[in-house]
CSV table of C-alpha atoms in Angstrom, one decimal:
chain,number,residue,atom,x,y,z
A,250,ALA,CA,-15.0,-151.8,47.6
A,251,VAL,CA,-13.7,-150.5,50.9
A,252,VAL,CA,-10.0,-151.1,51.5
A,253,SER,CA,-8.9,-151.2,55.2
A,254,THR,CA,-5.7,-149.4,56.0
A,255,GLN,CA,-5.4,-151.0,59.4
A,256,SER,CA,-5.5,-154.4,61.0
A,257,THR,CA,-6.4,-155.0,64.6
A,258,GLY,CA,-3.9,-156.3,67.1
A,259,ALA,CA,-4.6,-158.6,70.1
A,260,SER,CA,-5.6,-155.6,72.3
A,261,GLY,CA,-8.2,-154.4,69.8
A,262,ILE,CA,-6.2,-151.3,68.8
A,263,ALA,CA,-5.3,-151.1,65.1
A,264,ILE,CA,-1.9,-151.5,63.7
A,265,HIS,CA,-1.8,-148.6,61.2
A,266,GLU,CA,-0.7,-149.5,57.6
A,267,THR,CA,2.2,-147.0,57.8
A,268,SER,CA,3.7,-149.2,60.6
A,269,LYS,CA,3.7,-152.2,58.2
A,270,ALA,CA,5.1,-150.1,55.4
A,271,ILE,CA,8.1,-148.8,57.3
A,272,TYR,CA,8.7,-152.3,58.8
A,273,GLY,CA,8.7,-153.6,55.2
A,274,ASN,CA,11.9,-151.5,54.7
A,275,LYS,CA,13.5,-152.6,57.9
A,276,ASN,CA,16.8,-153.6,56.3
A,277,SER,CA,17.4,-149.9,55.5
A,278,TYR,CA,17.1,-148.9,59.2
A,279,ARG,CA,19.3,-149.4,62.3
A,280,CYS,CA,16.4,-148.4,64.5
A,281,LEU,CA,12.6,-148.4,64.0
A,282,VAL,CA,10.3,-146.9,66.6
A,283,PHE,CA,6.6,-147.4,67.1
A,284,ARG,CA,4.1,-146.0,69.6
A,285,VAL,CA,0.4,-145.9,70.5
A,286,SER,CA,-1.3,-142.9,68.9
A,287,PRO,CA,-2.3,-140.0,71.2
A,288,ASP,CA,-6.0,-141.1,70.9
A,289,PHE,CA,-5.0,-144.7,72.0
A,290,LYS,CA,-6.7,-146.1,68.9
A,291,LYS,CA,-3.8,-147.3,66.8
A,292,ILE,CA,-0.1,-148.2,66.7
A,293,ILE,CA,1.8,-145.8,64.5
A,294,PRO,CA,5.5,-145.3,63.6
A,295,GLU,CA,7.2,-142.6,65.6
A,296,GLU,CA,8.1,-139.4,63.9
A,297,ASP,CA,11.0,-139.5,61.3
A,298,MET,CA,13.6,-138.2,63.8
A,299,TRP,CA,13.2,-141.5,65.7
A,300,GLN,CA,13.7,-143.7,62.6
A,301,MET,CA,17.4,-144.2,62.1
A,302,LYS,CA,18.7,-145.3,58.7
A,303,VAL,CA,21.8,-147.5,58.4
A,304,ASN,CA,24.8,-145.2,57.7
A,305,LYS,CA,26.8,-147.3,55.2
A,306,SER,CA,29.6,-144.8,54.9
A,307,ILE,CA,31.0,-145.7,58.4
A,308,CYS,CA,31.9,-148.8,60.3
A,309,GLN,CA,28.7,-150.6,61.2
A,310,LYS,CA,29.8,-151.1,64.8
A,311,LEU,CA,30.3,-147.3,65.0
A,312,ASP,CA,27.0,-146.7,63.4
A,313,THR,CA,25.4,-149.0,66.0
A,314,THR,CA,27.1,-147.1,68.8
A,315,ASN,CA,26.1,-143.7,67.4
A,316,ALA,CA,22.5,-144.9,66.9
A,317,VAL,CA,22.3,-146.1,70.6
A,318,LYS,CA,23.5,-142.7,71.8
A,319,THR,CA,21.1,-140.8,69.6
A,320,LEU,CA,18.2,-143.0,70.6
A,321,CYS,CA,19.0,-142.6,74.3
A,322,SER,CA,19.4,-138.9,73.9
A,323,GLN,CA,16.0,-138.7,72.2
A,324,LEU,CA,14.3,-140.8,74.9
A,325,ILE,CA,15.6,-138.3,77.5
A,326,ASN,CA,15.5,-135.0,75.6
A,327,GLY,CA,13.5,-135.5,72.3
A,328,ASP,CA,10.5,-133.5,73.2
A,329,ALA,CA,8.3,-132.6,76.1
A,330,THR,CA,6.8,-136.1,76.3
A,331,SER,CA,9.7,-138.3,75.1
A,332,ASN,CA,10.5,-139.9,78.5
A,333,ALA,CA,6.8,-140.3,79.3
A,334,VAL,CA,5.7,-142.3,76.2
A,335,PRO,CA,6.0,-146.1,75.9
A,336,ARG,CA,7.6,-147.1,72.6
A,337,TRP,CA,8.5,-150.3,70.8
A,338,ILE,CA,12.0,-150.1,69.4
A,339,LEU,CA,13.3,-152.5,66.8
A,340,PHE,CA,17.0,-152.1,66.9
A,341,ASN,CA,19.6,-153.9,64.7
A,342,PHE,CA,22.9,-154.1,66.7
A,343,GLU,CA,26.1,-154.8,64.8
A,344,TYR,CA,29.0,-155.7,67.2
A,345,ASP,CA,32.2,-157.7,67.7
A,346,ILE,CA,32.1,-160.7,70.0
A,347,ALA,CA,34.7,-160.0,72.7
A,348,ARG,CA,35.9,-163.7,72.9
A,349,ASP,CA,37.0,-163.9,69.3
A,350,GLY,CA,36.5,-160.5,67.6
A,351,ARG,CA,34.0,-162.0,65.2
A,352,ARG,CA,31.6,-159.3,63.7
A,353,THR,CA,27.9,-160.2,63.9
A,354,ASP,CA,24.5,-158.6,64.3
A,355,LYS,CA,21.3,-159.1,66.2
A,356,THR,CA,18.0,-157.4,66.1
A,357,LEU,CA,16.3,-156.8,69.4
A,358,PHE,CA,12.7,-155.7,70.1
A,359,ILE,CA,13.0,-153.3,73.0
A,360,LYS,CA,9.8,-152.5,75.0
A,361,TRP,CA,10.5,-149.0,76.3
A,362,SER,CA,8.0,-148.3,79.1
A,363,PRO,CA,9.3,-145.6,81.4
A,364,GLU,CA,7.8,-145.2,84.9
A,365,THR,CA,6.9,-141.6,84.0
A,366,ALA,CA,4.3,-142.8,81.5
A,367,SER,CA,0.7,-142.7,82.5
A,368,ILE,CA,-1.0,-145.8,83.8
A,369,ARG,CA,-3.3,-145.8,80.8
A,370,SER,CA,-0.4,-145.5,78.3
A,371,ARG,CA,1.4,-148.4,80.0
A,372,MET,CA,-1.6,-150.6,80.0
A,373,VAL,CA,-2.5,-150.0,76.4
A,374,PHE,CA,1.2,-150.5,75.5
A,375,THR,CA,1.5,-153.8,77.4
A,376,THR,CA,-1.7,-155.2,76.0
A,377,SER,CA,-0.8,-154.2,72.4
A,378,THR,CA,2.7,-155.6,72.2
A,379,LYS,CA,1.6,-159.1,71.0
A,380,GLY,CA,-0.7,-157.6,68.4
A,381,LEU,CA,2.2,-155.5,67.0
A,382,LEU,CA,4.6,-158.5,67.0
A,383,ASP,CA,2.0,-160.7,65.3
A,384,ALA,CA,0.9,-158.0,62.7
A,385,LEU,CA,4.5,-157.4,61.6
A,386,ASN,CA,5.4,-161.1,61.9
A,387,ILE,CA,8.4,-160.2,64.2
A,388,SER,CA,10.3,-163.1,65.8
A,389,VAL,CA,13.2,-161.6,67.7
A,390,THR,CA,14.5,-161.4,71.3
A,391,ASN,CA,12.3,-159.1,73.5
A,392,ILE,CA,13.9,-156.8,76.0
A,393,GLN,CA,12.1,-154.7,78.6
A,394,ALA,CA,13.7,-151.3,79.2
A,395,ASP,CA,12.4,-148.8,81.8
A,396,GLU,CA,15.6,-146.6,81.9
A,397,VAL,CA,18.1,-145.4,79.4
A,398,ALA,CA,20.8,-147.3,81.2
A,399,ASP,CA,19.0,-150.5,80.2
A,400,ILE,CA,19.5,-149.7,76.5
A,401,TYR,CA,23.1,-148.7,76.9
A,402,GLU,CA,23.9,-152.0,78.6
A,403,LEU,CA,22.6,-154.0,75.6
A,404,LEU,CA,25.6,-153.6,73.4
A,405,GLU,CA,28.0,-154.7,76.1
A,406,LYS,CA,25.8,-157.7,76.9
A,407,LEU,CA,25.8,-158.7,73.2
A,408,GLU,CA,29.5,-158.3,72.8
A,409,ASN,CA,30.2,-160.4,75.9
A,410,GLU,CA,27.6,-163.1,74.8
A,411,LYS,CA,25.4,-162.5,77.9
A,412,LEU,CA,22.4,-161.9,75.7
A,413,LYS,CA,21.2,-164.6,73.3
């Protein structure tokens, strides 16, 4: 019997089994990052340096802040193509609500699609988003981010209850 290692998303490109495996351990991660493979045939998890585990040895709000800074730095400086590759970022924010100081968390699905990405990359990315969400059974708030500043603003918006 042949066992498939991939399922096909709505766009027709495959969701690689490793994407499902890493998502299955999502509670261990602050941030999970996926992208379209260089051959445009499947959705794969980004390299390990992009996957950020929860650091339980420090305050979780500080861990969130550190992870946002690391993510944004990698989007700008990670490698020669970092700021030219669309990515799906599943990020678990832990924060204090400004109004009453209550600690809470929220997972956001950030669609990073920088203007520096090729038209083909952006098109495949856009048409593959629903397939990824469906394949991983993700039901969270979706955010479009085209610039690093968009990601930095998310924590402040969450703390001030401007993002539900």
